[in-house]
Amino acid sequence: CNICIEFCPEKVYEESDTLNKRGVYVPVPENEDKCKKCKICTLFCPDQAIAVDENG
């Protein structure tokens, strides 16, 4: 749905060019080094499909 792409203040996510099993272009973390672990992506993800690794 790309909500994480829209709301991530650090622009960590980009749209994938590969369809998943449901026929959706799933966002992928392309700039993980920019992640500040604010968890805005997890807050807005309607499918709860994102987990932020606190240790990595």
C-alpha positions as a printed Julia matrix, in Angstrom:
56×3 Matrix{Float64}:
  0.0     0.0    0.0
  3.11    2.2    0.29
  1.99    4.01   3.44
  5.44    3.46   4.97
  7.03    5.1    1.93
  4.78    8.12   2.37
  5.2     8.56   6.13
  8.85    7.58   6.74
 10.66   10.84   7.59
 14.03    9.33   6.58
 12.78    7.84   3.26
 14.03    4.36   4.19
 11.49    2.48   2.02
 11.12    2.27  -1.75
  8.59    0.42  -3.87
  9.78   -2.99  -5.01
  9.71   -3.88  -8.69
  8.71   -7.46  -7.82
  5.16   -8.63  -7.14
  4.52  -10.72  -4.05
  2.09  -13.68  -3.85
 -0.87  -11.31  -3.45
  0.06   -9.34  -6.57
  1.3    -6.32  -4.64
  4.52   -4.36  -5.07
  5.7    -4.51  -1.47
  7.84   -1.65  -0.12
 11.39   -2.68   0.71
 13.92   -1.01   3.02
 16.51    0.32   0.56
 18.13    2.85   2.89
 18.25    1.0    6.21
 21.3     2.97   7.32
 19.11    6.11   7.43
 16.58    4.51   9.82
 16.32    6.37  13.15
 14.05    3.64  14.61
 11.2     6.11  15.14
  8.71    3.3   14.31
  6.39    5.58  12.36
  6.3     2.87   9.69
  5.05    0.29  12.2
  2.44    2.71  13.53
  0.91    3.41  10.12
  1.26   -0.06   8.51
 -2.32   -1.4    8.26
 -1.07   -4.98   7.87
  1.42   -4.81  10.76
  3.98   -6.15   8.31
  6.96   -4.14   9.58
  9.15   -4.87  12.59
 11.94   -2.54  13.65
 15.02   -4.32  15.0
 16.15   -2.33  18.04
 19.55   -4.07  18.05
 20.46   -3.77  14.42
